[in-house]
């Protein structure tokens, strides 16, 4: 997949027969986004056009209302990987800055979609807005399509079994509440974070539960503090996921004032993971973080957590 990072870098000559374009923020790539991407790729290939995603590298609220800007569900790299896996040919991922924010909706369609990408078909989700002040909606896109000769399609929200409509805001709320089961239902996959394994305080190794501690810049939205059953993927993701008991938060028994962190205890694994990147997938929440009066009580609970992890993941 080719990645284009500025509007100036779009070359109309790359689309001699036109293109099919999906526009949106695509944070989380939940089931609704997946429906848009499937429709895009299938339609583009049927028409013989490149499938193009036009999105922003940052949430527009980071510029317009930074105090209201939510935490992203995915990093830029994670989103790009998701687009490529969906079969997208080109991704135009631009910074939402003052220049982009000031482009009127009509000009955005004419200059970017028509003159730049030579769009023949444009798709967007039901809640997406474009152009200065968010003036562009599905009705305007359809009207401009009639004027400029492209077809416009606005997809309805997608419902997930048992949890209702999938949206980035609802996924975010679920993850931050620790409800990773509901988040997974809307995402169509487990919520994930990834980062580099760094040295911790080695206390887990001393008590028989060596953990992989994620440090530095963690990609993805970290769930609420607690203990989870899930999976860990070492390295570039080619290896099979390994079952893991995962802790998010500080250690209230030993370091109640310590910083929050993500630690994964990989079941039935021995080896040195320091310096490697791992992806942690949260499958089920086991419990909240608790303080124990003794090491023996903590160890008893940790063994119970591992047993419960095995039971849940075996299903």
PDB file of C-alpha atoms in Angstrom, residues 4-246:
ATOM      1  CA  UNK A   4       0.699   9.791   0.831  1.00  0.00           C
ATOM      2  CA  UNK A   5       1.215  12.293   3.655  1.00  0.00           C
ATOM      3  CA  UNK A   6       0.269  15.646   2.119  1.00  0.00           C
ATOM      4  CA  UNK A   7      -2.326  16.988  -0.295  1.00  0.00           C
ATOM      5  CA  UNK A   8       0.462  18.413  -2.459  1.00  0.00           C
ATOM      6  CA  UNK A   9       1.860  14.917  -2.960  1.00  0.00           C
ATOM      7  CA  UNK A  10      -1.318  13.645  -4.637  1.00  0.00           C
ATOM      8  CA  UNK A  11      -0.643  13.109  -8.353  1.00  0.00           C
ATOM      9  CA  UNK A  12      -3.745  13.052 -10.571  1.00  0.00           C
ATOM     10  CA  UNK A  13      -1.731  11.210 -13.238  1.00  0.00           C
ATOM     11  CA  UNK A  14      -1.694   8.183 -10.911  1.00  0.00           C
ATOM     12  CA  UNK A  15      -5.436   7.814 -11.453  1.00  0.00           C
ATOM     13  CA  UNK A  16      -5.945   7.897 -15.227  1.00  0.00           C
ATOM     14  CA  UNK A  17      -9.184   5.907 -14.985  1.00  0.00           C
ATOM     15  CA  UNK A  18     -10.294   7.504 -11.742  1.00  0.00           C
ATOM     16  CA  UNK A  19     -10.423   6.114  -8.202  1.00  0.00           C
ATOM     17  CA  UNK A  20     -12.805   4.987  -5.497  1.00  0.00           C
ATOM     18  CA  UNK A  21     -12.341   6.886  -2.248  1.00  0.00           C
ATOM     19  CA  UNK A  22     -13.416   6.362   1.368  1.00  0.00           C
ATOM     20  CA  UNK A  23     -13.093   9.392   3.642  1.00  0.00           C
ATOM     21  CA  UNK A  24     -13.195   9.392   7.446  1.00  0.00           C
ATOM     22  CA  UNK A  25     -11.206   9.397  10.666  1.00  0.00           C
ATOM     23  CA  UNK A  26     -11.150   5.590  10.993  1.00  0.00           C
ATOM     24  CA  UNK A  27     -10.002   5.561  14.615  1.00  0.00           C
ATOM     25  CA  UNK A  28     -10.143   1.992  15.880  1.00  0.00           C
ATOM     26  CA  UNK A  29     -11.139   0.397  12.575  1.00  0.00           C
ATOM     27  CA  UNK A  30     -14.260  -1.033  14.206  1.00  0.00           C
ATOM     28  CA  UNK A  31     -16.979  -3.038  12.454  1.00  0.00           C
ATOM     29  CA  UNK A  32     -18.481   0.079  10.876  1.00  0.00           C
ATOM     30  CA  UNK A  33     -15.128   1.093   9.425  1.00  0.00           C
ATOM     31  CA  UNK A  34     -14.578  -2.465   8.233  1.00  0.00           C
ATOM     32  CA  UNK A  35     -17.891  -2.338   6.346  1.00  0.00           C
ATOM     33  CA  UNK A  36     -16.787   0.875   4.653  1.00  0.00           C
ATOM     34  CA  UNK A  37     -13.429  -0.619   3.662  1.00  0.00           C
ATOM     35  CA  UNK A  38     -15.016  -3.815   2.310  1.00  0.00           C
ATOM     36  CA  UNK A  39     -17.453  -1.774   0.234  1.00  0.00           C
ATOM     37  CA  UNK A  40     -14.609   0.432  -0.983  1.00  0.00           C
ATOM     38  CA  UNK A  41     -12.265  -2.379  -2.016  1.00  0.00           C
ATOM     39  CA  UNK A  42     -14.932  -4.558  -3.610  1.00  0.00           C
ATOM     40  CA  UNK A  43     -16.382  -1.662  -5.586  1.00  0.00           C
ATOM     41  CA  UNK A  44     -12.993  -0.334  -6.638  1.00  0.00           C
ATOM     42  CA  UNK A  45     -11.787  -3.669  -7.918  1.00  0.00           C
ATOM     43  CA  UNK A  46     -15.039  -4.275  -9.779  1.00  0.00           C
ATOM     44  CA  UNK A  47     -14.679  -0.882 -11.477  1.00  0.00           C
ATOM     45  CA  UNK A  48     -10.961  -1.326 -12.100  1.00  0.00           C
ATOM     46  CA  UNK A  49     -10.051   1.671  -9.934  1.00  0.00           C
ATOM     47  CA  UNK A  50      -7.516   1.994  -7.125  1.00  0.00           C
ATOM     48  CA  UNK A  51      -9.083   1.842  -3.654  1.00  0.00           C
ATOM     49  CA  UNK A  52      -8.052   4.998  -1.790  1.00  0.00           C
ATOM     50  CA  UNK A  53      -8.554   5.966   1.864  1.00  0.00           C
ATOM     51  CA  UNK A  54      -8.426   9.663   2.698  1.00  0.00           C
ATOM     52  CA  UNK A  55      -7.993  10.243   6.421  1.00  0.00           C
ATOM     53  CA  UNK A  56      -6.262  12.388   9.023  1.00  0.00           C
ATOM     54  CA  UNK A  57      -3.098  11.551  10.915  1.00  0.00           C
ATOM     55  CA  UNK A  58      -4.496  13.325  13.985  1.00  0.00           C
ATOM     56  CA  UNK A  59      -7.978  13.822  15.386  1.00  0.00           C
ATOM     57  CA  UNK A  60      -9.353  17.179  14.146  1.00  0.00           C
ATOM     58  CA  UNK A  61     -10.307  17.977  17.748  1.00  0.00           C
ATOM     59  CA  UNK A  62      -6.600  18.085  18.618  1.00  0.00           C
ATOM     60  CA  UNK A  63      -6.581  21.365  16.681  1.00  0.00           C
ATOM     61  CA  UNK A  64     -10.150  22.613  17.040  1.00  0.00           C
ATOM     62  CA  UNK A  65     -10.932  21.676  20.657  1.00  0.00           C
ATOM     63  CA  UNK A  66      -7.821  20.162  22.237  1.00  0.00           C
ATOM     64  CA  UNK A  67      -9.426  20.067  25.683  1.00  0.00           C
ATOM     65  CA  UNK A  68     -12.090  17.729  24.275  1.00  0.00           C
ATOM     66  CA  UNK A  69      -9.817  15.587  22.108  1.00  0.00           C
ATOM     67  CA  UNK A  70     -10.082  11.925  23.145  1.00  0.00           C
ATOM     68  CA  UNK A  71      -7.221   9.468  23.351  1.00  0.00           C
ATOM     69  CA  UNK A  72      -6.733   7.593  20.073  1.00  0.00           C
ATOM     70  CA  UNK A  73      -7.685   3.936  19.913  1.00  0.00           C
ATOM     71  CA  UNK A  74      -4.849   3.151  17.514  1.00  0.00           C
ATOM     72  CA  UNK A  75      -1.521   4.628  16.519  1.00  0.00           C
ATOM     73  CA  UNK A  76      -0.942   5.870  12.982  1.00  0.00           C
ATOM     74  CA  UNK A  77       1.114   2.775  12.244  1.00  0.00           C
ATOM     75  CA  UNK A  78      -1.645   0.474  13.487  1.00  0.00           C
ATOM     76  CA  UNK A  79      -4.220   2.211  11.314  1.00  0.00           C
ATOM     77  CA  UNK A  80      -1.985   1.998   8.248  1.00  0.00           C
ATOM     78  CA  UNK A  81      -1.447  -1.709   8.847  1.00  0.00           C
ATOM     79  CA  UNK A  82      -5.209  -2.154   9.109  1.00  0.00           C
ATOM     80  CA  UNK A  83      -5.821  -0.338   5.817  1.00  0.00           C
ATOM     81  CA  UNK A  84      -3.213  -2.442   4.053  1.00  0.00           C
ATOM     82  CA  UNK A  85      -4.690  -5.664   5.446  1.00  0.00           C
ATOM     83  CA  UNK A  86      -8.115  -4.605   4.133  1.00  0.00           C
ATOM     84  CA  UNK A  87      -6.741  -4.358   0.593  1.00  0.00           C
ATOM     85  CA  UNK A  88      -6.492  -0.579   0.266  1.00  0.00           C
ATOM     86  CA  UNK A  89      -4.180   0.521  -2.549  1.00  0.00           C
ATOM     87  CA  UNK A  90      -3.400   4.107  -1.485  1.00  0.00           C
ATOM     88  CA  UNK A  91      -3.809   5.828   1.867  1.00  0.00           C
ATOM     89  CA  UNK A  92      -3.744   9.622   1.951  1.00  0.00           C
ATOM     90  CA  UNK A  93      -3.075  10.334   5.636  1.00  0.00           C
ATOM     91  CA  UNK A  94      -2.658  14.062   6.150  1.00  0.00           C
ATOM     92  CA  UNK A  95      -2.167  16.249   9.194  1.00  0.00           C
ATOM     93  CA  UNK A  96      -5.309  18.143  10.138  1.00  0.00           C
ATOM     94  CA  UNK A  97      -3.845  21.627  10.481  1.00  0.00           C
ATOM     95  CA  UNK A  98      -5.064  25.209  10.117  1.00  0.00           C
ATOM     96  CA  UNK A  99      -4.816  25.057   6.315  1.00  0.00           C
ATOM     97  CA  UNK A 100      -6.866  21.872   6.015  1.00  0.00           C
ATOM     98  CA  UNK A 101      -9.385  23.078   8.616  1.00  0.00           C
ATOM     99  CA  UNK A 102     -10.067  26.199   6.558  1.00  0.00           C
ATOM    100  CA  UNK A 103     -10.882  24.435   3.265  1.00  0.00           C
ATOM    101  CA  UNK A 104     -14.611  24.858   2.502  1.00  0.00           C
ATOM    102  CA  UNK A 105     -16.483  21.608   1.928  1.00  0.00           C
ATOM    103  CA  UNK A 106     -17.162  22.404  -1.742  1.00  0.00           C
ATOM    104  CA  UNK A 107     -13.499  23.215  -2.374  1.00  0.00           C
ATOM    105  CA  UNK A 108     -12.387  20.086  -0.527  1.00  0.00           C
ATOM    106  CA  UNK A 109     -14.475  17.923  -2.834  1.00  0.00           C
ATOM    107  CA  UNK A 110     -13.472  19.752  -5.993  1.00  0.00           C
ATOM    108  CA  UNK A 111      -9.760  20.247  -5.293  1.00  0.00           C
ATOM    109  CA  UNK A 112      -8.918  17.056  -3.390  1.00  0.00           C
ATOM    110  CA  UNK A 113     -11.422  14.408  -4.451  1.00  0.00           C
ATOM    111  CA  UNK A 114     -12.042  15.468  -8.045  1.00  0.00           C
ATOM    112  CA  UNK A 115      -8.949  17.341  -9.260  1.00  0.00           C
ATOM    113  CA  UNK A 116      -6.491  15.366  -7.121  1.00  0.00           C
ATOM    114  CA  UNK A 117      -7.782  11.815  -6.772  1.00  0.00           C
ATOM    115  CA  UNK A 118     -10.156  11.878  -9.766  1.00  0.00           C
ATOM    116  CA  UNK A 119     -12.772  10.179  -7.641  1.00  0.00           C
ATOM    117  CA  UNK A 120     -15.539   8.308  -9.414  1.00  0.00           C
ATOM    118  CA  UNK A 121     -17.118   6.911  -6.259  1.00  0.00           C
ATOM    119  CA  UNK A 122     -16.907   8.316  -2.711  1.00  0.00           C
ATOM    120  CA  UNK A 123     -17.933   6.520   0.496  1.00  0.00           C
ATOM    121  CA  UNK A 124     -18.187   7.793   4.045  1.00  0.00           C
ATOM    122  CA  UNK A 125     -19.809   6.809   7.314  1.00  0.00           C
ATOM    123  CA  UNK A 126     -23.045   8.200   8.669  1.00  0.00           C
ATOM    124  CA  UNK A 127     -21.429  10.452  11.299  1.00  0.00           C
ATOM    125  CA  UNK A 128     -18.519  11.870   9.314  1.00  0.00           C
ATOM    126  CA  UNK A 129     -18.326  15.570   8.448  1.00  0.00           C
ATOM    127  CA  UNK A 130     -15.841  17.313   6.179  1.00  0.00           C
ATOM    128  CA  UNK A 131     -14.862  20.821   5.175  1.00  0.00           C
ATOM    129  CA  UNK A 132     -14.522  24.026   7.212  1.00  0.00           C
ATOM    130  CA  UNK A 133     -16.800  24.010  10.227  1.00  0.00           C
ATOM    131  CA  UNK A 134     -17.880  20.437   9.475  1.00  0.00           C
ATOM    132  CA  UNK A 135     -20.308  21.762   6.857  1.00  0.00           C
ATOM    133  CA  UNK A 136     -20.000  18.734   4.607  1.00  0.00           C
ATOM    134  CA  UNK A 137     -22.363  15.822   5.236  1.00  0.00           C
ATOM    135  CA  UNK A 138     -23.900  12.994   3.233  1.00  0.00           C
ATOM    136  CA  UNK A 139     -26.515  15.195   1.597  1.00  0.00           C
ATOM    137  CA  UNK A 140     -23.916  17.709   0.435  1.00  0.00           C
ATOM    138  CA  UNK A 141     -21.631  14.947  -0.821  1.00  0.00           C
ATOM    139  CA  UNK A 142     -24.484  13.515  -2.881  1.00  0.00           C
ATOM    140  CA  UNK A 143     -25.360  16.939  -4.294  1.00  0.00           C
ATOM    141  CA  UNK A 144     -21.735  17.612  -5.220  1.00  0.00           C
ATOM    142  CA  UNK A 145     -21.542  14.174  -6.793  1.00  0.00           C
ATOM    143  CA  UNK A 146     -24.356  15.101  -9.129  1.00  0.00           C
ATOM    144  CA  UNK A 147     -22.557  18.344  -9.987  1.00  0.00           C
ATOM    145  CA  UNK A 148     -19.116  16.839 -10.555  1.00  0.00           C
ATOM    146  CA  UNK A 149     -20.055  13.436 -11.909  1.00  0.00           C
ATOM    147  CA  UNK A 150     -19.210  10.968  -9.130  1.00  0.00           C
ATOM    148  CA  UNK A 151     -21.437   8.647  -7.145  1.00  0.00           C
ATOM    149  CA  UNK A 152     -21.722   9.193  -3.386  1.00  0.00           C
ATOM    150  CA  UNK A 153     -22.516   6.596  -0.767  1.00  0.00           C
ATOM    151  CA  UNK A 154     -23.080   7.042   2.954  1.00  0.00           C
ATOM    152  CA  UNK A 155     -23.110   3.824   4.988  1.00  0.00           C
ATOM    153  CA  UNK A 156     -25.315   3.423   8.042  1.00  0.00           C
ATOM    154  CA  UNK A 157     -23.931   2.623  11.458  1.00  0.00           C
ATOM    155  CA  UNK A 158     -23.223  -1.053  12.078  1.00  0.00           C
ATOM    156  CA  UNK A 159     -24.622  -2.852  15.133  1.00  0.00           C
ATOM    157  CA  UNK A 160     -22.613  -5.435  17.062  1.00  0.00           C
ATOM    158  CA  UNK A 161     -24.372  -8.367  18.699  1.00  0.00           C
ATOM    159  CA  UNK A 162     -25.386  -7.604  22.252  1.00  0.00           C
ATOM    160  CA  UNK A 163     -23.780  -4.163  22.529  1.00  0.00           C
ATOM    161  CA  UNK A 164     -25.489  -1.989  19.934  1.00  0.00           C
ATOM    162  CA  UNK A 165     -23.970   0.325  17.368  1.00  0.00           C
ATOM    163  CA  UNK A 166     -20.229   0.314  16.835  1.00  0.00           C
ATOM    164  CA  UNK A 167     -18.555   3.695  17.083  1.00  0.00           C
ATOM    165  CA  UNK A 168     -15.110   4.926  18.028  1.00  0.00           C
ATOM    166  CA  UNK A 169     -16.474   6.788  21.054  1.00  0.00           C
ATOM    167  CA  UNK A 170     -18.344   3.724  22.354  1.00  0.00           C
ATOM    168  CA  UNK A 171     -15.310   1.484  21.833  1.00  0.00           C
ATOM    169  CA  UNK A 172     -13.190   4.008  23.713  1.00  0.00           C
ATOM    170  CA  UNK A 173     -15.650   4.155  26.597  1.00  0.00           C
ATOM    171  CA  UNK A 174     -15.669   0.357  26.840  1.00  0.00           C
ATOM    172  CA  UNK A 175     -11.878   0.055  26.820  1.00  0.00           C
ATOM    173  CA  UNK A 176     -11.412   2.785  29.418  1.00  0.00           C
ATOM    174  CA  UNK A 177     -13.999   1.061  31.619  1.00  0.00           C
ATOM    175  CA  UNK A 178     -12.172  -2.273  31.266  1.00  0.00           C
ATOM    176  CA  UNK A 179     -15.072  -3.852  29.367  1.00  0.00           C
ATOM    177  CA  UNK A 180     -12.848  -5.459  26.755  1.00  0.00           C
ATOM    178  CA  UNK A 181     -15.556  -7.978  25.821  1.00  0.00           C
ATOM    179  CA  UNK A 182     -17.889  -5.184  24.675  1.00  0.00           C
ATOM    180  CA  UNK A 183     -15.006  -3.445  22.923  1.00  0.00           C
ATOM    181  CA  UNK A 184     -14.131  -6.660  21.106  1.00  0.00           C
ATOM    182  CA  UNK A 185     -17.740  -7.098  19.981  1.00  0.00           C
ATOM    183  CA  UNK A 186     -17.661  -3.645  18.355  1.00  0.00           C
ATOM    184  CA  UNK A 187     -14.132  -4.025  16.982  1.00  0.00           C
ATOM    185  CA  UNK A 188     -14.545  -7.552  15.662  1.00  0.00           C
ATOM    186  CA  UNK A 189     -11.269  -8.398  17.429  1.00  0.00           C
ATOM    187  CA  UNK A 190      -9.665  -7.959  20.817  1.00  0.00           C
ATOM    188  CA  UNK A 191      -8.422  -4.480  21.752  1.00  0.00           C
ATOM    189  CA  UNK A 192      -4.628  -4.374  21.634  1.00  0.00           C
ATOM    190  CA  UNK A 193      -1.627  -2.382  22.752  1.00  0.00           C
ATOM    191  CA  UNK A 194       1.971  -2.887  21.762  1.00  0.00           C
ATOM    192  CA  UNK A 195       5.361  -1.614  22.777  1.00  0.00           C
ATOM    193  CA  UNK A 196       8.916  -2.550  23.648  1.00  0.00           C
ATOM    194  CA  UNK A 197       9.707  -4.835  26.565  1.00  0.00           C
ATOM    195  CA  UNK A 198      11.782  -2.959  29.139  1.00  0.00           C
ATOM    196  CA  UNK A 199      13.397  -3.839  32.459  1.00  0.00           C
ATOM    197  CA  UNK A 200      11.100  -3.552  35.463  1.00  0.00           C
ATOM    198  CA  UNK A 201      11.790  -4.054  39.155  1.00  0.00           C
ATOM    199  CA  UNK A 202      12.276  -7.843  38.611  1.00  0.00           C
ATOM    200  CA  UNK A 203       9.912  -8.608  41.501  1.00  0.00           C
ATOM    201  CA  UNK A 204       7.781 -10.861  39.293  1.00  0.00           C
ATOM    202  CA  UNK A 205      10.805 -12.971  38.391  1.00  0.00           C
ATOM    203  CA  UNK A 206      11.739 -13.262  42.048  1.00  0.00           C
ATOM    204  CA  UNK A 207       8.327 -14.661  43.008  1.00  0.00           C
ATOM    205  CA  UNK A 208       7.983 -16.976  40.010  1.00  0.00           C
ATOM    206  CA  UNK A 209       5.890 -14.790  37.702  1.00  0.00           C
ATOM    207  CA  UNK A 210       8.301 -13.067  35.290  1.00  0.00           C
ATOM    208  CA  UNK A 211       6.419 -10.475  33.264  1.00  0.00           C
ATOM    209  CA  UNK A 212       7.072  -8.604  30.047  1.00  0.00           C
ATOM    210  CA  UNK A 213       6.838  -4.911  30.935  1.00  0.00           C
ATOM    211  CA  UNK A 214       5.828  -2.559  28.145  1.00  0.00           C
ATOM    212  CA  UNK A 215       7.717   0.714  28.198  1.00  0.00           C
ATOM    213  CA  UNK A 216       8.315   3.803  26.145  1.00  0.00           C
ATOM    214  CA  UNK A 217       5.537   4.903  23.812  1.00  0.00           C
ATOM    215  CA  UNK A 218       2.743   2.333  23.952  1.00  0.00           C
ATOM    216  CA  UNK A 219       0.619   2.084  20.803  1.00  0.00           C
ATOM    217  CA  UNK A 220      -3.100   1.623  21.313  1.00  0.00           C
ATOM    218  CA  UNK A 221      -5.459   2.573  24.128  1.00  0.00           C
ATOM    219  CA  UNK A 222      -4.614   0.963  27.479  1.00  0.00           C
ATOM    220  CA  UNK A 223      -7.677  -0.454  29.298  1.00  0.00           C
ATOM    221  CA  UNK A 224      -8.695   0.406  32.842  1.00  0.00           C
ATOM    222  CA  UNK A 225      -6.494  -0.842  35.667  1.00  0.00           C
ATOM    223  CA  UNK A 226      -7.082  -4.495  36.385  1.00  0.00           C
ATOM    224  CA  UNK A 227      -6.098  -8.055  35.548  1.00  0.00           C
ATOM    225  CA  UNK A 228      -7.002  -9.557  32.181  1.00  0.00           C
ATOM    226  CA  UNK A 229      -6.777 -12.809  30.273  1.00  0.00           C
ATOM    227  CA  UNK A 230      -5.404 -12.382  26.788  1.00  0.00           C
ATOM    228  CA  UNK A 231      -2.685 -13.077  24.310  1.00  0.00           C
ATOM    229  CA  UNK A 232       0.808 -11.842  23.547  1.00  0.00           C
ATOM    230  CA  UNK A 233       2.433 -11.778  20.116  1.00  0.00           C
ATOM    231  CA  UNK A 234       6.212 -11.517  20.105  1.00  0.00           C
ATOM    232  CA  UNK A 235       8.062  -9.606  17.417  1.00  0.00           C
ATOM    233  CA  UNK A 236       6.556  -8.931  14.005  1.00  0.00           C
ATOM    234  CA  UNK A 237       3.428 -10.990  14.566  1.00  0.00           C
ATOM    235  CA  UNK A 238       4.399 -14.031  12.524  1.00  0.00           C
ATOM    236  CA  UNK A 239       4.528 -16.293  15.591  1.00  0.00           C
ATOM    237  CA  UNK A 240       1.366 -17.761  17.075  1.00  0.00           C
ATOM    238  CA  UNK A 241      -0.195 -15.723  19.890  1.00  0.00           C
ATOM    239  CA  UNK A 242       0.778 -16.953  23.345  1.00  0.00           C
ATOM    240  CA  UNK A 243      -1.733 -17.066  26.221  1.00  0.00           C
ATOM    241  CA  UNK A 244      -1.016 -14.450  28.861  1.00  0.00           C
ATOM    242  CA  UNK A 245      -2.289 -13.104  32.157  1.00  0.00           C
ATOM    243  CA  UNK A 246      -2.063  -9.327  31.895  1.00  0.00           C
TER     244      UNK A 246
END
